PDB file of N, CA, C and O in Angstrom:
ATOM      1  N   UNK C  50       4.173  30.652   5.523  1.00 50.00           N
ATOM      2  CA  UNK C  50       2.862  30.129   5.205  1.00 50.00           C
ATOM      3  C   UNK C  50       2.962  28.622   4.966  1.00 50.00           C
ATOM      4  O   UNK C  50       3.807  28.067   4.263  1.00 50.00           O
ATOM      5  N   UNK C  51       1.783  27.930   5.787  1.00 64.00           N
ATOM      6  CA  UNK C  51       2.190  26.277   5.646  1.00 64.00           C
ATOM      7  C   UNK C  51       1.118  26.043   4.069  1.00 64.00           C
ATOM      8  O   UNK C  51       0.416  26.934   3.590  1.00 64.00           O
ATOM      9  N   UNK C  52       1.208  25.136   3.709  1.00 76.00           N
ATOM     10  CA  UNK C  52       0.671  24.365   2.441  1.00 76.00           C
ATOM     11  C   UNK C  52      -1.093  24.399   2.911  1.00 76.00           C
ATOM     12  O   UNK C  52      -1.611  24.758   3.968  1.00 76.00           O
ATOM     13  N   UNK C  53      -1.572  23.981   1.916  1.00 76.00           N
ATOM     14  CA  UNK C  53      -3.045  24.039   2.052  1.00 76.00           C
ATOM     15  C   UNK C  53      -3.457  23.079   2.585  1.00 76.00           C
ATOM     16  O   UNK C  53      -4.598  23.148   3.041  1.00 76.00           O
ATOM     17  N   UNK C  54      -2.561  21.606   2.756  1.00 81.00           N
ATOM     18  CA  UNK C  54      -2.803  20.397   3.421  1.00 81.00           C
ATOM     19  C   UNK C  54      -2.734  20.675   4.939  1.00 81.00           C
ATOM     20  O   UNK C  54      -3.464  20.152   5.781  1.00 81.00           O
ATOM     21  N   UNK C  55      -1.770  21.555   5.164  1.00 80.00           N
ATOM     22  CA  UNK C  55      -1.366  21.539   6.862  1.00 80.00           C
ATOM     23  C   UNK C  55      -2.607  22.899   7.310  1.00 80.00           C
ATOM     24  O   UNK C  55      -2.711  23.215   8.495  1.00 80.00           O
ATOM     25  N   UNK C  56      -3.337  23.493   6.397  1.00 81.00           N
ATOM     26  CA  UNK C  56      -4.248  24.139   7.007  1.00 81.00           C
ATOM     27  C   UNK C  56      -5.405  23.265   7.189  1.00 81.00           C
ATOM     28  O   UNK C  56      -5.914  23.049   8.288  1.00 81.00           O
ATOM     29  N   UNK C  57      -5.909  22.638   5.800  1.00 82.00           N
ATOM     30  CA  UNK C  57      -6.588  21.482   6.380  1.00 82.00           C
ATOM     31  C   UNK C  57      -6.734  20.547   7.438  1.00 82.00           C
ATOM     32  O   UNK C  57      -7.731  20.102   8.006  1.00 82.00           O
ATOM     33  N   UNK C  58      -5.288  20.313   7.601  1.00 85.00           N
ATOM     34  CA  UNK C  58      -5.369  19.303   9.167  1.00 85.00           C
ATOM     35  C   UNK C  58      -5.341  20.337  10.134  1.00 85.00           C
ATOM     36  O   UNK C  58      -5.557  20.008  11.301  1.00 85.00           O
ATOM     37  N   UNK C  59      -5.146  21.359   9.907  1.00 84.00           N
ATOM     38  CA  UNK C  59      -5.193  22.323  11.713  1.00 84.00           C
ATOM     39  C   UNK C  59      -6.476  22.538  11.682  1.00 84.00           C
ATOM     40  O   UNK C  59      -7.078  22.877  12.701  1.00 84.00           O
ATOM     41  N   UNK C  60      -6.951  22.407  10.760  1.00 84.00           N
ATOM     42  CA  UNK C  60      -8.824  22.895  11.167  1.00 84.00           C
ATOM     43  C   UNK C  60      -9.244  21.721  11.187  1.00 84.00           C
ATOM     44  O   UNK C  60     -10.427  21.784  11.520  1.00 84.00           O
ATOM     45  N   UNK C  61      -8.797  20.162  10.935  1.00 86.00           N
ATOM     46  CA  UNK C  61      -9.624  19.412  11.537  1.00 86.00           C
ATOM     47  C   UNK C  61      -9.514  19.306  12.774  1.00 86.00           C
ATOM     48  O   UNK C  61     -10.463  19.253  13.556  1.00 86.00           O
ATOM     49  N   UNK C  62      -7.987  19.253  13.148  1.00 87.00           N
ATOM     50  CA  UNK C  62      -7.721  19.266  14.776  1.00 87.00           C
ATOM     51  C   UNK C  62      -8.276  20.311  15.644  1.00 87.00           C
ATOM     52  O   UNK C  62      -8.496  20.164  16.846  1.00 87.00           O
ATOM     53  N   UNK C  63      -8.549  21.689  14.760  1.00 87.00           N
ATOM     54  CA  UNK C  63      -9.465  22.449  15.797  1.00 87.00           C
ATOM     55  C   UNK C  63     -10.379  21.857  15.833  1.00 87.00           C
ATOM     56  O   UNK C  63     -10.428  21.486  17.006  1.00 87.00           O
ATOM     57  N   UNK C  64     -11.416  21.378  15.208  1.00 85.00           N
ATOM     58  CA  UNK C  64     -13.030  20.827  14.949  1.00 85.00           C
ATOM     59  C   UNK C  64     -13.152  19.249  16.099  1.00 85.00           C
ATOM     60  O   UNK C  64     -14.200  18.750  16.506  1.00 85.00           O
ATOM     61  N   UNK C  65     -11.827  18.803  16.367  1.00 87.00           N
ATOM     62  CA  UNK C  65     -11.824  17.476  16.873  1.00 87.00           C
ATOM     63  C   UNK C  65     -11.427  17.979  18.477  1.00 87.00           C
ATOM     64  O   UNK C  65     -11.977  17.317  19.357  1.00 87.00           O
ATOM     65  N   UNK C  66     -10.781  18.771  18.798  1.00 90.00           N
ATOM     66  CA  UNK C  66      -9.910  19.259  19.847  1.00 90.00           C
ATOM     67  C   UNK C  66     -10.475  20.411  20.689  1.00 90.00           C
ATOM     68  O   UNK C  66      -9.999  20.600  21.808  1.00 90.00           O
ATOM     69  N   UNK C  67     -11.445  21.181  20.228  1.00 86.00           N
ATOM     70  CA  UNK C  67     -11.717  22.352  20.783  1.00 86.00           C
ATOM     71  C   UNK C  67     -10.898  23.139  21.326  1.00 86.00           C
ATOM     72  O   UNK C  67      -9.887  23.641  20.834  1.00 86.00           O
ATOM     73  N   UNK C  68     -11.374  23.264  22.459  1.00 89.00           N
ATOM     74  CA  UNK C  68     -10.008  23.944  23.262  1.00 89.00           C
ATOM     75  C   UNK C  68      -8.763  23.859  23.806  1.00 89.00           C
ATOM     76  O   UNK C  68      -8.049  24.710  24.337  1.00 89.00           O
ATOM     77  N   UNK C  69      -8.531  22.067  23.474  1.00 91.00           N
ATOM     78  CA  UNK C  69      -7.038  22.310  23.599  1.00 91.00           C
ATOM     79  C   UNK C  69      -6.342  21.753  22.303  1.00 91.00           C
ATOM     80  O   UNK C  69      -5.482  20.874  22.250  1.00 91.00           O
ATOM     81  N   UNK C  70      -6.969  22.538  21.157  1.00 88.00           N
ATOM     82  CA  UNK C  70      -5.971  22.917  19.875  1.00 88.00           C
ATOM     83  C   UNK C  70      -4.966  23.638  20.319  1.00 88.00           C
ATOM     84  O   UNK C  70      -3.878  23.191  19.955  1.00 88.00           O
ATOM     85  N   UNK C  71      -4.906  24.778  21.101  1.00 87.00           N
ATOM     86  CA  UNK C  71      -3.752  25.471  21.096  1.00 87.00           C
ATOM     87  C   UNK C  71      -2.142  24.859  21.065  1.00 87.00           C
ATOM     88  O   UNK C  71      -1.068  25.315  20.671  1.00 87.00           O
ATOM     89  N   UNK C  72      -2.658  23.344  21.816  1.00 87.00           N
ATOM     90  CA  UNK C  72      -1.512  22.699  21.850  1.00 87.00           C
ATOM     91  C   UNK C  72      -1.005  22.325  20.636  1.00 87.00           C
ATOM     92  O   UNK C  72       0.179  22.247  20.309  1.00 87.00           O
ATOM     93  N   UNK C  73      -2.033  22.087  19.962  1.00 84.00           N
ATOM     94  CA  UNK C  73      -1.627  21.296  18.368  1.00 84.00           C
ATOM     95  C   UNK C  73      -1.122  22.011  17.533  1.00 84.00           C
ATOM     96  O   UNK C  73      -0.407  21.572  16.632  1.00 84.00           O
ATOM     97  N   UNK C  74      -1.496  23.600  17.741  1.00 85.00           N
ATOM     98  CA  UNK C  74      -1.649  24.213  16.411  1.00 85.00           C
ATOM     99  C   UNK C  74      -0.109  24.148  15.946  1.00 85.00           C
ATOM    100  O   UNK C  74       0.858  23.882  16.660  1.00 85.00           O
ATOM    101  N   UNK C  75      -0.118  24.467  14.536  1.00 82.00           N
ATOM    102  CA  UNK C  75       1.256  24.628  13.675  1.00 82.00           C
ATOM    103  C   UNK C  75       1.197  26.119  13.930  1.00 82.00           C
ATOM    104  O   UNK C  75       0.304  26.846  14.365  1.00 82.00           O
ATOM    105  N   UNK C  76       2.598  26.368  13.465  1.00 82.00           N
ATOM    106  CA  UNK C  76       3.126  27.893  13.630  1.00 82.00           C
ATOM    107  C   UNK C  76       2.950  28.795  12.051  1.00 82.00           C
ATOM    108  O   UNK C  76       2.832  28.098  11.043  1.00 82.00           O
ATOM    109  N   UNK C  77       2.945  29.573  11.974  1.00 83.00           N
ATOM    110  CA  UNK C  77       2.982  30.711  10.681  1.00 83.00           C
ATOM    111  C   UNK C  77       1.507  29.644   9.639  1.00 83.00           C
ATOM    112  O   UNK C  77       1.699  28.934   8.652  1.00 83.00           O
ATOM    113  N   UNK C  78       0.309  29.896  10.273  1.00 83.00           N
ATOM    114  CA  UNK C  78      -0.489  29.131   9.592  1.00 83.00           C
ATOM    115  C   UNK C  78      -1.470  30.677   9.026  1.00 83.00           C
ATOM    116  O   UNK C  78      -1.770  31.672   9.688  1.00 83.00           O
ATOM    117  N   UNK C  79      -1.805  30.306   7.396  1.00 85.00           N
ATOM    118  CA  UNK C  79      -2.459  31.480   7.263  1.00 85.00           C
ATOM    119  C   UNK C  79      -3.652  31.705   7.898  1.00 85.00           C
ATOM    120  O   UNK C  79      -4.591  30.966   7.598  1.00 85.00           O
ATOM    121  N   UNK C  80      -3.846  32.727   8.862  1.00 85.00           N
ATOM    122  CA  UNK C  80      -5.099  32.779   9.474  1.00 85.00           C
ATOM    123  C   UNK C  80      -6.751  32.936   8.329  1.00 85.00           C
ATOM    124  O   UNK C  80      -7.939  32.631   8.434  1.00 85.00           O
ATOM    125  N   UNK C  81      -5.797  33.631   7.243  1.00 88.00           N
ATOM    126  CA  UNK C  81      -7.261  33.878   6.318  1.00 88.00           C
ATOM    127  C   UNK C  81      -7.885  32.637   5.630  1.00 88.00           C
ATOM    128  O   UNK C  81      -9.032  32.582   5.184  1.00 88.00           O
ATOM    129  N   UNK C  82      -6.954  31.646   5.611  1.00 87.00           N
ATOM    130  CA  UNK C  82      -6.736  30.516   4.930  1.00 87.00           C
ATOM    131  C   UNK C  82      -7.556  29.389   5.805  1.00 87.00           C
ATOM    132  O   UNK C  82      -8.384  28.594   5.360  1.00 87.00           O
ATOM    133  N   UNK C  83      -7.035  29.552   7.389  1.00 87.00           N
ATOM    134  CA  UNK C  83      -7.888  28.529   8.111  1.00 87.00           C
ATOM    135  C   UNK C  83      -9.040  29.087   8.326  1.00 87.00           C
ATOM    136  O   UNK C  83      -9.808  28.241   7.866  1.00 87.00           O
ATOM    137  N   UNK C  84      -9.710  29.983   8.733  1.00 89.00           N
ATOM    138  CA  UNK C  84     -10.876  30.862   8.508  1.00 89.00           C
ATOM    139  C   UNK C  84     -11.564  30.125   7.492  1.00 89.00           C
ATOM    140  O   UNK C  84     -12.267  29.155   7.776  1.00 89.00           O
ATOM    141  N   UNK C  85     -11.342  30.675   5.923  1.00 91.00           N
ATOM    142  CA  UNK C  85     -12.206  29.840   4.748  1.00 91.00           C
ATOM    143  C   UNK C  85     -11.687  28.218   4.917  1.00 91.00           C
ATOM    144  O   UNK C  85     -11.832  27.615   3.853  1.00 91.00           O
ATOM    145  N   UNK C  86     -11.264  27.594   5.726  1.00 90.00           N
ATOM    146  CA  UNK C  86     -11.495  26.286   5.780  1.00 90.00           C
ATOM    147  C   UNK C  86     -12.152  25.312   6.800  1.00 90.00           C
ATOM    148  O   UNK C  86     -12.580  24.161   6.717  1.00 90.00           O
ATOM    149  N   UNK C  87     -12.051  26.333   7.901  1.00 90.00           N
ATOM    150  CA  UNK C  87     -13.006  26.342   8.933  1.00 90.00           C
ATOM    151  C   UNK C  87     -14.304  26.321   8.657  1.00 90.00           C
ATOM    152  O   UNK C  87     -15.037  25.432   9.092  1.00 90.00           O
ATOM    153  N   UNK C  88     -14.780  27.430   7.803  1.00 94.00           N
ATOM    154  CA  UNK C  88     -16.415  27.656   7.398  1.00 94.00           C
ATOM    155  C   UNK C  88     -16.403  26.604   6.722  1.00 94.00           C
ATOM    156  O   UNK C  88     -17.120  25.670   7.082  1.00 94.00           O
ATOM    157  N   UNK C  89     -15.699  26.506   5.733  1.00 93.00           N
ATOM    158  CA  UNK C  89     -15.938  25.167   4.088  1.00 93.00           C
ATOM    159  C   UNK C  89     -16.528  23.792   4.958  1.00 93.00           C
ATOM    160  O   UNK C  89     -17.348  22.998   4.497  1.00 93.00           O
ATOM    161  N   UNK C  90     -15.758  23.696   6.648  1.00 93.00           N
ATOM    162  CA  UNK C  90     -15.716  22.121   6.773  1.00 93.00           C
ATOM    163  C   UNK C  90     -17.109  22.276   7.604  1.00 93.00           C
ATOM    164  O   UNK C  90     -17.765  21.236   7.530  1.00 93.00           O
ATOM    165  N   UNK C  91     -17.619  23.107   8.233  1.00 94.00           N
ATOM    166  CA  UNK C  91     -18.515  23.293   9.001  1.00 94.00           C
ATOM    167  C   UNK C  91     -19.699  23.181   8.097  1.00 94.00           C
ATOM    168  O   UNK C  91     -20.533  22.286   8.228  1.00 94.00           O
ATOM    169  N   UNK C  92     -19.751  24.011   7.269  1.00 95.00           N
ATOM    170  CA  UNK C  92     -20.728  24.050   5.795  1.00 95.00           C
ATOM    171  C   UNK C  92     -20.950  22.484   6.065  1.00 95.00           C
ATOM    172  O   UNK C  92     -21.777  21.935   6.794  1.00 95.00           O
ATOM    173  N   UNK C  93     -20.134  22.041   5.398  1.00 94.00           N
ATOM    174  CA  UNK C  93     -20.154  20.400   4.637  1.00 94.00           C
ATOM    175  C   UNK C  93     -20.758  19.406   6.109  1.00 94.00           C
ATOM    176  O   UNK C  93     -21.584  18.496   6.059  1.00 94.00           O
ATOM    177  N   UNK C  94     -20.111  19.884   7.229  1.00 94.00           N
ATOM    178  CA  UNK C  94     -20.751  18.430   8.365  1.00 94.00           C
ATOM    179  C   UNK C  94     -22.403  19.109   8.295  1.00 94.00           C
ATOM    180  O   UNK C  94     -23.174  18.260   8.742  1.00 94.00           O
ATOM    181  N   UNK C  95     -23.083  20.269   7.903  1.00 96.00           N
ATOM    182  CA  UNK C  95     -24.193  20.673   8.055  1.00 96.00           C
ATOM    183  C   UNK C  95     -24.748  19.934   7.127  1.00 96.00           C
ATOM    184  O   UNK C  95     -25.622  19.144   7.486  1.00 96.00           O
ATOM    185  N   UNK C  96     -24.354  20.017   5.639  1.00 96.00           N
ATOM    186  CA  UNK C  96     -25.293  19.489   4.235  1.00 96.00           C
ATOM    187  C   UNK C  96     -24.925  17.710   3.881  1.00 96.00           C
ATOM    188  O   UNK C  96     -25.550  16.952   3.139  1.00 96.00           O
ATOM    189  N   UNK C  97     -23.708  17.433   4.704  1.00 95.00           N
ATOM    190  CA  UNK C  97     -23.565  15.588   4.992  1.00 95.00           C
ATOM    191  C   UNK C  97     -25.213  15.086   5.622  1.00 95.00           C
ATOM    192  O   UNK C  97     -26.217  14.521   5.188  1.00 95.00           O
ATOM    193  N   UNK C  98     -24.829  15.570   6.635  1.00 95.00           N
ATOM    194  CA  UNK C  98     -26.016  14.952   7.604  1.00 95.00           C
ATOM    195  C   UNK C  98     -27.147  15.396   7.096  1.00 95.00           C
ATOM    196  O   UNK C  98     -27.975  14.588   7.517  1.00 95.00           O
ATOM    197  N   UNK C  99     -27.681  16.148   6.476  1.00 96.00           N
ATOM    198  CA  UNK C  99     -28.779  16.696   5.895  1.00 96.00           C
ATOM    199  C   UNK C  99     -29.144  15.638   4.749  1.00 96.00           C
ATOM    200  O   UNK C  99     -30.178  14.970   4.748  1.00 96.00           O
ATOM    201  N   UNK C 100     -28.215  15.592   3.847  1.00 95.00           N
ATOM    202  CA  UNK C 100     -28.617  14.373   2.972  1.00 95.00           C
ATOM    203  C   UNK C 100     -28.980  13.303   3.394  1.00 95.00           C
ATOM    204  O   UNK C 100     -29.657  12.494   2.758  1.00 95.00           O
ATOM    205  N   UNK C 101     -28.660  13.199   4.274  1.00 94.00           N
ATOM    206  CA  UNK C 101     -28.942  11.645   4.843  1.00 94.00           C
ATOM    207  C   UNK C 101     -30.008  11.712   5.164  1.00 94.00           C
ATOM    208  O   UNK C 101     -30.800  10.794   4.951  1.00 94.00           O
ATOM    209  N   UNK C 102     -30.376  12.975   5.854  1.00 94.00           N
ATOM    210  CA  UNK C 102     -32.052  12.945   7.121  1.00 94.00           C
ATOM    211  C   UNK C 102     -32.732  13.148   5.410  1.00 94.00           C
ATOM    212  O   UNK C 102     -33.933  12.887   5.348  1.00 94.00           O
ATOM    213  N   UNK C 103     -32.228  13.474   4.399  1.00 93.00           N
ATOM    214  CA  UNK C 103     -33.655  13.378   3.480  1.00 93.00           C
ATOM    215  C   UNK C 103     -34.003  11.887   2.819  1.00 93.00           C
ATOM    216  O   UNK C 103     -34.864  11.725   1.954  1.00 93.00           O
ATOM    217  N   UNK C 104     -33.172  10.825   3.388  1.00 90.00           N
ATOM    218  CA  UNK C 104     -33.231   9.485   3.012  1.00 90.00           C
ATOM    219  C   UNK C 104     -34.160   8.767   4.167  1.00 90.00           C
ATOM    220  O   UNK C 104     -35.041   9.227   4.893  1.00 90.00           O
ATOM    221  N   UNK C 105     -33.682   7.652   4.056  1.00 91.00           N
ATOM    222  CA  UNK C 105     -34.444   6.769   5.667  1.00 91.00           C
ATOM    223  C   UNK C 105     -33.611   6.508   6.193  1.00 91.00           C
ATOM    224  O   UNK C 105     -33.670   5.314   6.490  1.00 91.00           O
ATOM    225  N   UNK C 106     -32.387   7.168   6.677  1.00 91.00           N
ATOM    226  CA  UNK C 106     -31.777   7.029   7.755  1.00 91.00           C
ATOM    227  C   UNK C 106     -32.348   6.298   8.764  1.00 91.00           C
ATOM    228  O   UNK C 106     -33.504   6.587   9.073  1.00 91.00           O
ATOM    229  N   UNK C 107     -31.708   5.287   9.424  1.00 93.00           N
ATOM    230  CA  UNK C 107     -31.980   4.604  10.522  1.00 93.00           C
ATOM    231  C   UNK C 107     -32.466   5.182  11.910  1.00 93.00           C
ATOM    232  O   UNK C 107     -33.453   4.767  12.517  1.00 93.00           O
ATOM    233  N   UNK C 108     -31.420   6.458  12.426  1.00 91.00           N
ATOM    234  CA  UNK C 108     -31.044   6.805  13.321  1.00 91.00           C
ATOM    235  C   UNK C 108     -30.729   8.617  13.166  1.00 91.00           C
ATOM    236  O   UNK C 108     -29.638   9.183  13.097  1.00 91.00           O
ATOM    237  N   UNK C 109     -31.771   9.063  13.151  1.00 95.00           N
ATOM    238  CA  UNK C 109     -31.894  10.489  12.400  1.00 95.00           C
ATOM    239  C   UNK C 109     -31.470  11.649  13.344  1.00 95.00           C
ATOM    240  O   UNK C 109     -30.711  12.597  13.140  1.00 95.00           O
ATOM    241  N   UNK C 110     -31.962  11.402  14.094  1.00 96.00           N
ATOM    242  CA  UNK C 110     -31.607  12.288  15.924  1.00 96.00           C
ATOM    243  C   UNK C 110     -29.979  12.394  15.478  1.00 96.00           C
ATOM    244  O   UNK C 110     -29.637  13.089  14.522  1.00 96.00           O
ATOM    245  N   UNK C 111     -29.050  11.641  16.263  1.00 95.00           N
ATOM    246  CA  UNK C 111     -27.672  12.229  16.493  1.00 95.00           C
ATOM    247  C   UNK C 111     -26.761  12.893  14.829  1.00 95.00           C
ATOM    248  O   UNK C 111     -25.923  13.791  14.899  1.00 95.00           O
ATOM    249  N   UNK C 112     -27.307  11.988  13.005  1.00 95.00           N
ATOM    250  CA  UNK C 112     -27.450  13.666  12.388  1.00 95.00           C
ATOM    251  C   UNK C 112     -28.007  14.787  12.287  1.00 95.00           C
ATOM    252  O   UNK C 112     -27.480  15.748  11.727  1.00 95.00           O
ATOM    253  N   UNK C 113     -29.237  14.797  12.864  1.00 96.00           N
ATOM    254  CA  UNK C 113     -29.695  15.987  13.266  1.00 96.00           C
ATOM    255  C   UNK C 113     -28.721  16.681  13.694  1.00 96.00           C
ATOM    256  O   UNK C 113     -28.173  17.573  13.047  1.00 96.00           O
ATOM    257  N   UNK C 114     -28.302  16.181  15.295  1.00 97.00           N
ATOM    258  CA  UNK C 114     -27.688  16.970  16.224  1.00 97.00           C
ATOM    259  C   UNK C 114     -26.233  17.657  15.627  1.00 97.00           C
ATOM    260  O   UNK C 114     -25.804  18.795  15.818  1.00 97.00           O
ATOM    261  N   UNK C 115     -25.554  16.380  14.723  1.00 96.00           N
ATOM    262  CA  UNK C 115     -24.579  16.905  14.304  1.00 96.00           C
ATOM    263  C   UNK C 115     -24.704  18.199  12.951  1.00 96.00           C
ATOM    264  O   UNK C 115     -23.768  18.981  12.790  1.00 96.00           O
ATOM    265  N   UNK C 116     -25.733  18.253  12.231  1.00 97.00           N
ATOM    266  CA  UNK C 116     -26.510  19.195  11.579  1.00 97.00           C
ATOM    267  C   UNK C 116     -26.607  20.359  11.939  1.00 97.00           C
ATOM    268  O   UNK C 116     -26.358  21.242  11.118  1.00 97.00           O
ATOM    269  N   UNK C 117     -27.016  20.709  13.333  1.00 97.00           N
ATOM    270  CA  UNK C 117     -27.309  21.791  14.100  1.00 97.00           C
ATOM    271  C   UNK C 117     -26.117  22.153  14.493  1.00 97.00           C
ATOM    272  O   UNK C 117     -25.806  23.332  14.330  1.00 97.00           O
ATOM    273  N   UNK C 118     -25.143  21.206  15.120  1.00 96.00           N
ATOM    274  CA  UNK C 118     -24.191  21.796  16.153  1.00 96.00           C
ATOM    275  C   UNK C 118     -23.725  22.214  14.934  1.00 96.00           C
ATOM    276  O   UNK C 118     -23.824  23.437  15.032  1.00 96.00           O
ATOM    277  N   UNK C 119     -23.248  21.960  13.771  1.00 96.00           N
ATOM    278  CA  UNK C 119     -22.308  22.707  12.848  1.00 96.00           C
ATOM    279  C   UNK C 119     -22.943  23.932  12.401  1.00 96.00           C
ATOM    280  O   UNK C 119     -22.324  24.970  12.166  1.00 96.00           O
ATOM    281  N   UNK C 120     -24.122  23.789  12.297  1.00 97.00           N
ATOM    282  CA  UNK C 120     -24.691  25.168  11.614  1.00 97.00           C
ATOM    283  C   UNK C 120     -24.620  26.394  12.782  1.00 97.00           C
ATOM    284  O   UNK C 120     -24.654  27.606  12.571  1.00 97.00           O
ATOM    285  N   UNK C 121     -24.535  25.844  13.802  1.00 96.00           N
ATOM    286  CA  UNK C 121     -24.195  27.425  15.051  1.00 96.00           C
ATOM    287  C   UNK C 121     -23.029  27.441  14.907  1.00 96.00           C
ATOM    288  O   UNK C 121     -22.579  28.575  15.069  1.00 96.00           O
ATOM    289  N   UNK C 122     -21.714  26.119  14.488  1.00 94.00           N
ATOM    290  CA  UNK C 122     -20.610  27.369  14.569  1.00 94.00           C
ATOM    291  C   UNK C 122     -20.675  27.662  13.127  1.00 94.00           C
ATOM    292  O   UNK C 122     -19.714  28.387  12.868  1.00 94.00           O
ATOM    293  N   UNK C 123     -21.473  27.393  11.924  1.00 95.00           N
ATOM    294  CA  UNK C 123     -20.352  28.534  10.784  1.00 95.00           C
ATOM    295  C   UNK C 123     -21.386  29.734  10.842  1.00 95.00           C
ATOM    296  O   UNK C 123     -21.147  30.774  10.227  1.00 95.00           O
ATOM    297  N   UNK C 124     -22.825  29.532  11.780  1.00 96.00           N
ATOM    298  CA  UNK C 124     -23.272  31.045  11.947  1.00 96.00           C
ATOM    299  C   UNK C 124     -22.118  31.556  12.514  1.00 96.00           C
ATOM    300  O   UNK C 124     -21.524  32.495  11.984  1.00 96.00           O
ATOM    301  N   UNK C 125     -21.615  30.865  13.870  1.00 94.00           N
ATOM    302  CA  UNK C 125     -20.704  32.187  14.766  1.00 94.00           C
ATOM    303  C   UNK C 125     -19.522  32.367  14.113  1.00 94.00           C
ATOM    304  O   UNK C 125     -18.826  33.332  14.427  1.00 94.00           O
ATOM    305  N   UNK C 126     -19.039  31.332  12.940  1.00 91.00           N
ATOM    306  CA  UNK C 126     -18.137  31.877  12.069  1.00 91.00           C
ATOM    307  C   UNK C 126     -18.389  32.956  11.742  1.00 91.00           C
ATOM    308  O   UNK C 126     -17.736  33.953  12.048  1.00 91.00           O
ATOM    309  N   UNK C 127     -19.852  32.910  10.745  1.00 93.00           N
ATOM    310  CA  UNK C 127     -20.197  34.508   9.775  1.00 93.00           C
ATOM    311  C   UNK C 127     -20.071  35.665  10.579  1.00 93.00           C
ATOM    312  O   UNK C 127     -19.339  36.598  10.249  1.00 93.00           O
ATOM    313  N   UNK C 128     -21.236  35.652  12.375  1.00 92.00           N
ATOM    314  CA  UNK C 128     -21.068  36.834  12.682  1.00 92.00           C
ATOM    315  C   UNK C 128     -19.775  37.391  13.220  1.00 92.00           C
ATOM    316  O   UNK C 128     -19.805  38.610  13.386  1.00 92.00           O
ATOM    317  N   UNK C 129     -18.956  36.953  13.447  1.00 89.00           N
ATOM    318  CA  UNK C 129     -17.192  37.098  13.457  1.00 89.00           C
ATOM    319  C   UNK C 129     -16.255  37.702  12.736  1.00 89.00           C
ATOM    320  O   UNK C 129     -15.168  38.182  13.054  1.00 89.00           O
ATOM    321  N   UNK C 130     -16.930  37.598  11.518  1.00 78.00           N
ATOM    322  CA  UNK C 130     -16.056  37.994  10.452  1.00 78.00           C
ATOM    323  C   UNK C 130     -15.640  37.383   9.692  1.00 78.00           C
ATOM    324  O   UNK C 130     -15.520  37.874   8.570  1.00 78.00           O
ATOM    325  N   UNK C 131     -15.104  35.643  10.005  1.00 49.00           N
ATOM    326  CA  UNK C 131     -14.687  34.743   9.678  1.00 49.00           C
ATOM    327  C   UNK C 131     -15.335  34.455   8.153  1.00 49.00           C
ATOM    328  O   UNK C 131     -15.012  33.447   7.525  1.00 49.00           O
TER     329      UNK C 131
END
């Protein structure tokens, strides 16, 4: 089992990398572990950008977008199991 730091960085590198994390990933990583850190970071890019769109953001569209795109994956997290 790697440290809670090296799960942290494998789920940013999934979130940055998509599909070719596989290359990145570390070995013996707790899967239950990146799972709840996966959702945690997805959560958070949803309610970042949200705070902002309740200010006067300049440029509200691309947090929107980033708002949305996170909230479909920690839905497709939830219906997963994840």
């Amino acid at each position: 089992m790697r440290t809670p730091a090296a799960v942290s960085r494998s789920c940013a590198l999934r979130i940055r990398f998509g599909p070719h994390y596989e290359v990145l990933r570390a070995p013996d990583l707790d899967e239950d572990r990146l799972r709840l850190y996966r959702l945690a970071t997805h959560l958070s890019l949803v309610a970042g950008p949200l705070r902002l769109l309740d200010g006067d953001f300049p440029h509200p569209e691309p947090m929107r977008a980033i708002a949305e795109h996170n909230l479909r994956q920690t839905l497709s997290l939830l219906r997963s199991g994840a």
